[in-house]
Amino acid sequence: MQSLTISLPDDWHLHLRDAQALRDTVPAAARQFGRGVVMPNLRPPVVSVSQALAYRQRILATLPRNQTWEPLMTLYLTDNTPTAELREAKASGQILGVKYYPAGATTNSDSGVTSLTRVHPQLAVMEELGLPLLLHGEVTDPDVDIFDREAVFIERELTPLTKRFPGLRMVLEHVTTSEGAAFVAAAPPHVAATITPQHLLFDRNQLLAGGIRPHYYCLPVLKRDSHRRALIAAATAGSGKFFLGTDSAPHPRALKETACGCAGCFSHHAALELYALAFERAGALAQLEAFASHHGADFYGLPRNTGTITLHRNAWRLPEELELGGEPLIPLAAGDTLPWQMTERSAGATA
Ligand code: NCD
Ligand code: ZN
């Protein structure tokens, strides 16, 4: 096969940052996708509907005129989120879901939830409203090994949560383990997961063997290869519960290459090409369109996109360096050669 045309994909989990950075991140997000679910972990975090709508305007102001792309906004859940704010979020029609960060788990998560039990009133209202909970699924207990934090979260927090709120719509964002994939596969249809390109392509050796490679450091951290293979199986099985979410999370080079570097990989320079490589290696290119372009829209009850993108088999070398708000940024898989390259995008964002 020399070319592959699929419905225009959506990115169900991404980070755009703010201010100067938007000039680089917004066009990159709009290049290959029809819509993107914009994470709220700014400083300060996006905790109110008015903040989310103002952020949405700043994003749209940097969208190039010739690009059609829709930001789908999220709210950052805190211990003190008023339930009235959740009702307003639903009523606004612009807020797709509410993001749970365990306090201290990842980049800009200091205002996150200190314990899920403290937000039971908010979760009850979200369950009633059909407002999805987007989960950063890791415990932050310092006694739990960083490689076990997702599996322990599922056992200690997520399993009880699904019993207490059986109707709550949930997405286990950037799932990284066989335990996570198995949990979602066995859960009811209103529980789903997103998967990043790095977790489909790389294991922890890529991060740590033969030298530490900070540009492969993200959270949840890359796991051993058996987990990567479980994610490949989940993504390529045709199940509507698993869909594309790049977790593209840019940090300037200087904040990655340092004694205590930030977590996050930027992947919007080649997101579809990276997924295509992972799917092709698994002999499952035919499943790419459903994963990238159908399952997420179906889960969220949104129309599938009407446009298309085309990838060609054409070996190309990924850039070594890009820019983020005037500072150098090293993208995921910098300098690697990929077999597929996007060559065309046809008009049409959403139906
Ligand atoms: C994200 C970021 O940089 O905002 N980092 C990451 O490693 N994924 C935060 C997140 O999604 O955990
Ligand atoms: Zn993220």
CSV table of C-alpha atoms and ligand atoms in Angstrom, one decimal:
chain,number,residue,atom,x,y,z
A,1,MET,CA,0.0,0.0,0.0
A,2,GLN,CA,1.4,3.4,-1.0
A,3,SER,CA,-1.2,5.8,0.3
A,4,LEU,CA,-3.8,5.8,3.0
A,5,THR,CA,-6.8,8.1,3.2
A,6,ILE,CA,-8.8,8.2,6.4
A,7,SER,CA,-11.5,10.5,7.8
A,8,LEU,CA,-10.1,13.5,9.5
A,9,PRO,CA,-8.9,12.5,13.0
A,10,ASP,CA,-9.5,14.2,16.3
A,11,ASP,CA,-7.1,14.5,19.2
A,12,TRP,CA,-9.0,13.7,22.4
A,13,HIS,CA,-6.2,14.9,24.8
A,14,LEU,CA,-3.6,17.6,24.2
A,15,HIS,CA,-1.9,20.5,25.8
A,16,LEU,CA,-1.6,23.9,24.1
A,17,ARG,CA,-0.2,26.0,26.9
A,18,ASP,CA,-1.0,29.7,26.7
A,19,ALA,CA,0.2,33.2,25.6
A,20,GLN,CA,3.2,33.1,23.1
A,21,ALA,CA,3.2,29.3,22.9
A,22,LEU,CA,-0.2,29.3,21.3
A,23,ARG,CA,1.3,30.7,18.1
A,24,ASP,CA,3.2,27.5,17.7
A,25,THR,CA,0.9,24.9,19.4
A,26,VAL,CA,-2.5,25.9,17.8
A,27,PRO,CA,-1.4,25.6,14.1
A,28,ALA,CA,0.4,22.3,14.9
A,29,ALA,CA,-2.8,20.9,16.6
A,30,ALA,CA,-5.0,22.1,13.7
A,31,ARG,CA,-2.7,20.6,11.0
A,32,GLN,CA,-3.8,17.0,11.2
A,33,PHE,CA,-7.0,17.1,13.3
A,34,GLY,CA,-10.5,18.3,13.1
A,35,ARG,CA,-10.9,18.9,16.9
A,36,GLY,CA,-8.8,18.7,20.0
A,37,VAL,CA,-9.6,18.3,23.7
A,38,VAL,CA,-7.6,21.0,25.4
A,39,MET,CA,-6.3,20.2,28.8
A,40,PRO,CA,-6.8,22.8,31.5
A,41,ASN,CA,-3.5,22.6,33.4
A,42,LEU,CA,-2.4,26.2,32.9
A,43,ARG,CA,-0.9,28.4,35.6
A,44,PRO,CA,-3.3,29.2,37.1
A,45,PRO,CA,-5.5,26.3,36.1
A,46,VAL,CA,-8.7,26.6,34.2
A,47,VAL,CA,-11.2,26.1,37.0
A,48,SER,CA,-14.2,28.1,35.9
A,49,VAL,CA,-16.4,28.2,32.8
A,50,SER,CA,-15.5,31.9,32.2
A,51,GLN,CA,-11.8,31.0,32.3
A,52,ALA,CA,-12.4,28.2,29.9
A,53,LEU,CA,-14.3,30.4,27.5
A,54,ALA,CA,-11.7,33.1,27.6
A,55,TYR,CA,-9.0,30.5,27.0
A,56,ARG,CA,-11.0,29.2,24.0
A,57,GLN,CA,-11.1,32.7,22.6
A,58,ARG,CA,-7.3,33.1,23.0
A,59,ILE,CA,-6.8,29.8,21.2
A,60,LEU,CA,-9.2,30.7,18.3
A,61,ALA,CA,-7.4,34.1,17.9
A,62,THR,CA,-4.2,32.2,17.0
A,63,LEU,CA,-5.8,29.8,14.6
A,64,PRO,CA,-4.7,30.6,11.0
A,65,ARG,CA,-7.5,31.7,8.8
A,66,ASN,CA,-7.1,28.9,6.3
A,67,GLN,CA,-7.4,26.2,9.0
A,68,THR,CA,-10.6,24.8,10.4
A,69,TRP,CA,-10.2,23.2,13.8
A,70,GLU,CA,-12.3,23.2,16.9
A,71,PRO,CA,-11.0,23.4,20.5
A,72,LEU,CA,-13.1,21.3,22.9
A,73,MET,CA,-12.6,22.7,26.4
A,74,THR,CA,-12.2,21.1,29.8
A,75,LEU,CA,-12.4,22.3,33.4
A,76,TYR,CA,-9.8,21.5,36.0
A,77,LEU,CA,-11.4,19.8,39.0
A,78,THR,CA,-10.4,21.0,42.5
A,79,ASP,CA,-11.5,20.0,46.0
A,80,ASN,CA,-13.6,23.2,45.9
A,81,THR,CA,-15.2,23.1,42.4
A,82,PRO,CA,-18.7,24.4,43.0
A,83,THR,CA,-21.4,22.1,41.7
A,84,ALA,CA,-23.1,25.1,40.1
A,85,GLU,CA,-19.9,25.6,38.0
A,86,LEU,CA,-20.4,22.0,36.6
A,87,ARG,CA,-24.0,22.7,35.7
A,88,GLU,CA,-22.9,25.9,34.0
A,89,ALA,CA,-20.2,24.0,32.2
A,90,LYS,CA,-22.8,21.5,30.8
A,91,ALA,CA,-25.2,24.3,29.9
A,92,SER,CA,-22.5,26.3,28.0
A,93,GLY,CA,-22.2,23.5,25.4
A,94,GLN,CA,-18.5,24.4,25.1
A,95,ILE,CA,-17.1,22.2,27.9
A,96,LEU,CA,-16.6,18.6,26.9
A,97,GLY,CA,-15.5,17.2,30.3
A,98,VAL,CA,-13.8,17.8,33.6
A,99,LYS,CA,-10.2,16.8,34.3
A,100,TYR,CA,-9.1,15.0,37.4
A,101,TYR,CA,-5.5,15.5,38.4
A,102,PRO,CA,-4.4,14.0,41.6
A,103,ALA,CA,-2.6,16.9,43.4
A,104,GLY,CA,1.1,16.8,42.6
A,105,ALA,CA,0.9,14.0,40.0
A,106,THR,CA,2.2,15.8,37.0
A,107,THR,CA,3.0,19.1,35.3
A,108,ASN,CA,0.9,22.0,36.9
A,109,SER,CA,-1.2,19.7,39.1
A,110,ASP,CA,-0.6,21.5,42.4
A,111,SER,CA,-4.3,22.6,42.6
A,112,GLY,CA,-5.5,19.1,41.8
A,113,VAL,CA,-7.8,16.9,43.9
A,114,THR,CA,-6.3,15.8,47.2
A,115,SER,CA,-8.6,12.8,47.5
A,116,LEU,CA,-11.4,11.4,45.3
A,117,THR,CA,-13.6,11.1,48.3
A,118,ARG,CA,-13.5,14.9,48.7
A,119,VAL,CA,-15.1,15.4,45.3
A,120,HIS,CA,-18.0,12.9,45.6
A,121,PRO,CA,-20.6,15.6,45.5
A,122,GLN,CA,-19.1,17.0,42.3
A,123,LEU,CA,-18.9,13.5,40.7
A,124,ALA,CA,-22.6,12.8,41.6
A,125,VAL,CA,-23.6,16.0,39.7
A,126,MET,CA,-21.4,15.0,36.8
A,127,GLU,CA,-23.0,11.6,36.7
A,128,GLU,CA,-26.4,13.2,36.7
A,129,LEU,CA,-25.5,15.7,33.9
A,130,GLY,CA,-23.6,13.1,31.8
A,131,LEU,CA,-20.5,15.3,32.0
A,132,PRO,CA,-17.5,13.1,31.5
A,133,LEU,CA,-14.6,12.8,34.0
A,134,LEU,CA,-11.2,12.7,32.3
A,135,LEU,CA,-8.8,10.9,34.6
A,136,HIS,CA,-5.1,11.3,35.1
A,137,GLY,CA,-5.0,7.7,36.5
A,138,GLU,CA,-2.1,7.6,38.9
A,139,VAL,CA,-1.8,7.6,42.7
A,140,THR,CA,0.7,10.1,44.1
A,141,ASP,CA,1.5,8.1,47.3
A,142,PRO,CA,5.3,8.4,47.7
A,143,ASP,CA,5.4,4.8,48.9
A,144,VAL,CA,4.2,3.6,45.5
A,145,ASP,CA,6.8,3.0,42.8
A,146,ILE,CA,6.4,5.3,39.9
A,147,PHE,CA,6.1,2.3,37.5
A,148,ASP,CA,3.1,1.0,39.6
A,149,ARG,CA,1.2,4.2,40.0
A,150,GLU,CA,-1.4,3.5,37.3
A,151,ALA,CA,-2.1,-0.1,38.3
A,152,VAL,CA,-2.4,0.9,42.0
A,153,PHE,CA,-4.8,3.7,41.0
A,154,ILE,CA,-7.0,1.3,39.2
A,155,GLU,CA,-7.2,-1.1,42.1
A,156,ARG,CA,-7.5,1.5,44.9
A,157,GLU,CA,-9.4,4.3,43.3
A,158,LEU,CA,-10.9,3.6,40.0
A,159,THR,CA,-12.6,0.2,40.7
A,160,PRO,CA,-14.4,1.6,43.8
A,161,LEU,CA,-15.3,4.8,41.9
A,162,THR,CA,-17.0,2.9,39.1
A,163,LYS,CA,-19.0,1.0,41.8
A,164,ARG,CA,-20.0,4.2,43.6
A,165,PHE,CA,-20.9,6.1,40.4
A,166,PRO,CA,-22.0,3.4,38.0
A,167,GLY,CA,-23.4,5.9,35.5
A,168,LEU,CA,-20.4,8.3,35.5
A,169,ARG,CA,-18.9,8.7,32.0
A,170,MET,CA,-15.1,8.3,32.4
A,171,VAL,CA,-12.0,8.4,30.2
A,172,LEU,CA,-8.8,6.9,31.6
A,173,GLU,CA,-6.5,9.3,29.8
A,174,HIS,CA,-3.2,8.2,28.3
A,175,VAL,CA,-3.5,4.6,29.6
A,176,THR,CA,-0.1,3.0,29.8
A,177,THR,CA,-0.4,-0.5,31.4
A,178,SER,CA,-1.9,-3.9,30.7
A,179,GLU,CA,-3.9,-3.4,33.9
A,180,GLY,CA,-5.4,-0.2,32.6
A,181,ALA,CA,-6.3,-1.6,29.2
A,182,ALA,CA,-7.9,-4.7,30.8
A,183,PHE,CA,-9.9,-2.6,33.2
A,184,VAL,CA,-11.3,-0.4,30.4
A,185,ALA,CA,-12.0,-3.4,28.1
A,186,ALA,CA,-14.0,-5.1,30.9
A,187,ALA,CA,-15.9,-1.9,32.0
A,188,PRO,CA,-19.3,-0.7,30.6
A,189,PRO,CA,-19.4,1.2,27.3
A,190,HIS,CA,-19.3,4.6,29.1
A,191,VAL,CA,-15.8,4.0,30.3
A,192,ALA,CA,-13.1,4.5,27.7
A,193,ALA,CA,-9.4,5.4,27.3
A,194,THR,CA,-7.0,7.4,25.2
A,195,ILE,CA,-3.6,6.1,24.1
A,196,THR,CA,-0.6,8.2,23.1
A,197,PRO,CA,1.8,7.5,20.3
A,198,GLN,CA,4.8,7.2,22.6
A,199,HIS,CA,3.1,4.5,24.7
A,200,LEU,CA,2.4,2.5,21.5
A,201,LEU,CA,5.9,2.8,20.1
A,202,PHE,CA,8.3,2.9,23.0
A,203,ASP,CA,9.1,1.1,26.3
A,204,ARG,CA,11.1,2.4,29.2
A,205,ASN,CA,14.4,1.3,27.7
A,206,GLN,CA,13.9,4.1,25.2
A,207,LEU,CA,14.0,6.5,28.2
A,208,LEU,CA,16.7,4.9,30.3
A,209,ALA,CA,18.9,2.3,28.6
A,210,GLY,CA,22.3,3.5,27.4
A,211,GLY,CA,21.7,7.0,28.8
A,212,ILE,CA,18.8,9.1,30.0
A,213,ARG,CA,16.7,10.6,27.3
A,214,PRO,CA,14.6,13.4,28.8
A,215,HIS,CA,12.6,14.0,25.6
A,216,TYR,CA,11.0,10.5,26.1
A,217,TYR,CA,10.0,11.4,29.7
A,218,CYS,CA,6.3,11.9,30.2
A,219,LEU,CA,3.7,10.9,32.8
A,220,PRO,CA,2.5,8.3,33.2
A,221,VAL,CA,6.1,7.2,32.5
A,222,LEU,CA,6.9,4.7,29.7
A,223,LYS,CA,6.5,1.1,31.0
A,224,ARG,CA,8.1,-2.3,30.2
A,225,ASP,CA,7.5,-3.7,26.7
A,226,SER,CA,4.7,-6.2,27.8
A,227,HIS,CA,2.6,-3.2,28.7
A,228,ARG,CA,3.3,-1.5,25.3
A,229,ARG,CA,2.2,-4.7,23.6
A,230,ALA,CA,-1.1,-4.8,25.6
A,231,LEU,CA,-1.8,-1.2,24.5
A,232,ILE,CA,-1.1,-2.2,20.9
A,233,ALA,CA,-3.6,-5.0,21.2
A,234,ALA,CA,-6.2,-2.7,22.8
A,235,ALA,CA,-5.8,0.0,20.1
A,236,THR,CA,-5.9,-2.3,17.2
A,237,ALA,CA,-8.7,-4.6,18.3
A,238,GLY,CA,-11.5,-2.4,16.9
A,239,SER,CA,-13.0,-1.7,20.3
A,240,GLY,CA,-14.8,1.7,20.5
A,241,LYS,CA,-13.5,2.2,24.0
A,242,PHE,CA,-9.9,3.1,22.9
A,243,PHE,CA,-9.2,6.2,20.9
A,244,LEU,CA,-6.5,8.6,19.9
A,245,GLY,CA,-5.2,11.2,22.4
A,246,THR,CA,-1.7,12.3,21.8
A,247,ASP,CA,-1.1,14.0,25.1
A,248,SER,CA,1.2,16.3,23.1
A,249,ALA,CA,2.7,18.3,25.9
A,250,PRO,CA,5.4,20.8,24.9
A,251,HIS,CA,8.1,22.0,27.2
A,252,PRO,CA,11.0,24.2,26.1
A,253,ARG,CA,14.3,22.3,25.7
A,254,ALA,CA,15.9,24.0,28.7
A,255,LEU,CA,13.1,22.7,31.0
A,256,LYS,CA,13.6,19.1,29.8
A,257,GLU,CA,17.4,18.9,29.7
A,258,THR,CA,18.0,19.8,33.3
A,259,ALA,CA,18.6,18.2,36.7
A,260,CYS,CA,14.8,17.9,37.4
A,261,GLY,CA,13.2,17.9,33.9
A,262,CYS,CA,9.5,18.4,33.1
A,263,ALA,CA,7.3,15.5,32.0
A,264,GLY,CA,5.7,15.8,28.6
A,265,CYS,CA,6.5,14.9,24.9
A,266,PHE,CA,5.5,17.1,22.0
A,267,SER,CA,4.1,15.0,19.1
A,268,HIS,CA,2.0,17.2,16.9
A,269,HIS,CA,4.8,17.5,14.3
A,270,ALA,CA,4.1,13.9,13.3
A,271,ALA,CA,1.2,12.5,15.3
A,272,LEU,CA,-0.6,10.5,12.7
A,273,GLU,CA,2.7,9.3,11.2
A,274,LEU,CA,3.8,8.0,14.6
A,275,TYR,CA,0.4,6.2,15.1
A,276,ALA,CA,0.6,4.8,11.5
A,277,LEU,CA,4.0,3.3,12.2
A,278,ALA,CA,2.7,1.6,15.4
A,279,PHE,CA,-0.4,0.3,13.6
A,280,GLU,CA,1.6,-0.9,10.6
A,281,ARG,CA,4.1,-2.8,12.8
A,282,ALA,CA,1.1,-4.6,14.4
A,283,GLY,CA,-0.2,-5.4,10.9
A,284,ALA,CA,-3.3,-3.3,11.7
A,285,LEU,CA,-3.2,-0.3,9.5
A,286,ALA,CA,-6.8,-1.0,8.5
A,287,GLN,CA,-7.8,-0.2,12.1
A,288,LEU,CA,-6.1,3.2,12.2
A,289,GLU,CA,-9.1,5.1,11.0
A,290,ALA,CA,-11.5,3.8,13.6
A,291,PHE,CA,-9.1,4.5,16.4
A,292,ALA,CA,-8.1,7.9,15.1
A,293,SER,CA,-11.3,9.3,13.6
A,294,HIS,CA,-14.4,7.3,14.7
A,295,HIS,CA,-14.3,6.0,18.3
A,296,GLY,CA,-13.7,9.2,20.1
A,297,ALA,CA,-16.5,11.1,18.3
A,298,ASP,CA,-18.8,8.2,18.9
A,299,PHE,CA,-17.9,8.0,22.6
A,300,TYR,CA,-18.6,11.8,23.1
A,301,GLY,CA,-21.7,11.7,21.0
A,302,LEU,CA,-20.3,14.2,18.5
A,303,PRO,CA,-20.6,13.8,14.7
A,304,ARG,CA,-17.7,12.2,12.9
A,305,ASN,CA,-15.6,14.6,10.8
A,306,THR,CA,-16.4,14.9,7.1
A,307,GLY,CA,-12.9,15.8,5.9
A,308,THR,CA,-10.0,13.4,5.2
A,309,ILE,CA,-6.3,13.3,5.5
A,310,THR,CA,-4.0,11.3,3.3
A,311,LEU,CA,-0.7,9.7,4.3
A,312,HIS,CA,1.8,8.6,1.7
A,313,ARG,CA,4.6,6.0,2.0
A,314,ASN,CA,7.5,8.3,1.8
A,315,ALA,CA,10.4,8.0,4.2
A,316,TRP,CA,11.1,11.4,5.9
A,317,ARG,CA,13.3,12.6,8.7
A,318,LEU,CA,11.6,14.3,11.7
A,319,PRO,CA,13.0,17.7,12.6
A,320,GLU,CA,15.7,17.8,15.3
A,321,GLU,CA,14.3,21.0,16.8
A,322,LEU,CA,11.2,23.2,16.7
A,323,GLU,CA,10.1,26.4,18.4
A,324,LEU,CA,7.8,27.0,21.4
A,325,GLY,CA,7.1,30.7,22.0
A,326,GLY,CA,10.5,31.7,20.8
A,327,GLU,CA,12.4,29.0,22.7
A,328,PRO,CA,13.9,25.7,21.3
A,329,LEU,CA,11.7,22.6,21.6
A,330,ILE,CA,12.8,19.0,21.0
A,331,PRO,CA,9.9,17.0,19.6
A,332,LEU,CA,9.2,13.3,20.1
A,333,ALA,CA,11.4,11.0,18.1
A,334,ALA,CA,13.5,14.0,16.9
A,335,GLY,CA,15.7,13.0,13.9
A,336,ASP,CA,14.1,9.6,13.5
A,337,THR,CA,13.0,8.5,10.0
A,338,LEU,CA,9.3,7.5,9.6
A,339,PRO,CA,7.8,5.5,6.7
A,340,TRP,CA,4.5,7.5,6.4
A,341,GLN,CA,4.0,11.2,5.8
A,342,MET,CA,0.8,13.2,5.7
A,343,THR,CA,0.6,14.9,2.3
A,344,GLU,CA,-3.0,16.2,2.1
A,345,ARG,CA,-5.9,17.3,4.2
A,346,SER,CA,-9.3,17.9,2.6
A,347,ALA,CA,-11.7,20.6,3.8
A,348,GLY,CA,-14.4,20.0,6.4
A,349,ALA,CA,-13.9,20.0,10.1
A,350,THR,CA,-17.1,18.5,11.6
A,351,ALA,CA,-20.3,17.3,10.1
B,1,NCD,C1,1.6,16.9,30.8
B,1,NCD,C2,2.0,18.3,30.7
B,1,NCD,O1,3.2,18.6,30.4
B,1,NCD,O2,1.1,19.2,30.9
B,1,NCD,N1,2.8,16.1,30.9
B,1,NCD,C3,2.9,14.7,30.7
B,1,NCD,O3,3.9,14.2,30.9
B,1,NCD,N2,1.9,14.1,30.1
B,1,NCD,C4,0.6,16.7,31.9
B,1,NCD,C5,-0.1,15.4,31.9
B,1,NCD,O4,-0.9,15.1,31.0
B,1,NCD,O5,0.2,14.5,32.8
B,2,ZN,ZN,-1.8,15.3,29.3
